[in-house]
Amino acid sequence: MFSQHRFSTQPAVSSPATIRRLNALALFQTFAEERINAGDPPKGLEAAWATRIGVSGATWSMAKSGARPIGDKLARQIEHHCDKPAGWIDEEREPTGLTPAEQQFLSQALKTYRGTNSEGRKKLRLLLKEFGST
C-alpha cells in the first residue's frame, strides 16, 4: 500500500551528531519492535532500552531528542550493548523502507482521514501538528 521510502523534508544527513542520533534511534526502533512483537507492552520500552544500553532514562531522552549529543564514550557503549562493531554508529546509512509499525500507523491514519468529513480532517491535521511540536 505504501512505498518503501521514508518520507522526509529534511536535507541529507551530514553532521556526525545527527548520524549518531539517527543510528541510535534506528537501534531503539528495532529493539522496541522486537519487544512489542514478543508481547511486551509499549509502555516502559524507553526505560528498558536505556537500561539495555547502560544509561539513565534522562540520558537516553536527551540523546534521543538531540538535546545531548552522543559522544564517543556513549557511542561505543551503545555499539557494545547492541553487538555492533566499533564505529558502526558513526556510519551514514541509506534510509530503510517503512517498518511494519510505520505501515500500520500510516494505514490507520489514512483510514481515519478518509472516513471523516472536512471538519474531522482539519481536526486530525491540527492534532498531528500539535503533537509533533511537543
C-alpha positions in Angstrom: 0.0 0.0 0.0 2.8 2.4 0.9 6.1 2.8 -0.9 9.3 1.6 0.8 10.7 5.1 1.0 10.9 7.2 4.1 9.0 10.5 3.9 11.3 13.3 4.8 11.5 17.0 4.1 14.9 17.3 5.8 18.1 17.7 3.8 20.7 14.9 3.5 22.3 14.0 6.8 25.8 15.2 7.2 26.6 16.1 10.8 28.3 13.4 12.9 26.0 14.2 15.8 22.9 13.7 13.6 24.2 10.5 12.1 24.8 9.0 15.6 21.4 10.1 16.8 19.6 8.6 13.7 21.5 5.3 14.1 20.8 5.2 17.8 17.1 5.8 17.0 17.1 3.0 14.4 18.6 0.6 17.0 15.9 1.7 19.5 13.2 1.2 16.9 14.4 -2.3 16.2 14.5 -3.1 19.9 11.0 -1.7 20.5 9.5 -3.6 17.6 11.1 -6.8 18.8 9.8 -6.3 22.3 6.3 -5.5 21.1 6.3 -8.5 18.7 7.3 -10.6 21.7 4.2 -9.4 23.6 5.7 -6.6 25.7 3.5 -3.5 26.2 4.8 -0.3 24.6 4.8 1.5 28.0 8.2 1.2 29.6 10.2 0.4 26.4 12.2 3.7 26.6 13.3 2.8 30.2 14.1 -0.8 29.1 16.2 0.5 26.2 18.1 2.9 28.5 18.8 0.0 30.8 20.0 -2.1 27.9 22.5 0.5 26.7 23.6 1.3 30.3 22.3 4.8 30.7 19.7 6.6 32.7 16.3 7.3 31.2 17.1 11.0 31.2 20.3 10.5 29.3 18.6 8.5 26.7 15.8 11.0 26.4 18.2 13.9 25.8 20.3 11.8 23.3 17.1 10.8 21.5 15.8 14.4 21.2 19.2 15.8 20.2 19.4 17.9 23.3 22.6 15.9 24.3 24.9 14.8 21.5 26.0 11.2 21.6 29.7 11.5 22.4 32.4 8.9 21.7 32.0 7.1 25.1 28.2 6.7 24.7 28.6 5.8 21.0 30.9 2.9 21.9 28.7 1.9 24.8 25.6 1.7 22.5 27.6 -0.3 19.9 28.9 -2.7 22.6 25.4 -3.3 24.1 23.9 -3.8 20.7 26.6 -6.1 19.4 27.7 -3.7 16.7 31.4 -3.1 15.7 33.2 0.0 16.9 32.4 2.9 14.6 29.0 1.4 13.4 27.0 4.3 14.9 29.2 6.8 13.0 28.4 5.5 9.5 25.8 7.2 7.5 23.2 4.8 6.1 20.6 4.9 3.4 17.2 5.2 4.8 15.4 1.9 5.0 11.8 1.3 4.0 8.8 1.7 6.2 8.8 -0.6 9.2 5.7 -2.7 9.8 4.8 -0.4 12.7 5.0 2.7 10.5 3.0 1.0 7.8 0.3 0.1 10.3 0.2 3.7 11.7 0.0 5.2 8.2 -2.7 2.7 7.2 -4.8 3.6 10.3 -4.2 7.4 9.8 -5.3 7.1 6.1 -8.4 5.1 7.1 -9.3 7.7 9.7 -8.6 10.6 7.4 -10.8 9.0 4.6 -13.5 8.0 7.0 -14.3 11.5 8.3 -15.6 14.8 6.9 -13.7 18.0 6.2 -14.0 19.2 9.8 -12.7 15.9 11.0 -9.7 16.0 8.7 -8.9 19.5 9.8 -9.0 18.4 13.5 -6.8 15.4 12.7 -4.2 17.6 10.9 -4.2 20.1 13.8 -3.9 17.2 16.4 -0.9 15.8 14.5 0.7 19.2 14.1 0.2 19.9 17.8 1.6 16.5 18.8 4.6 16.9 16.5 5.6 20.2 18.1 5.8 18.9 21.7 
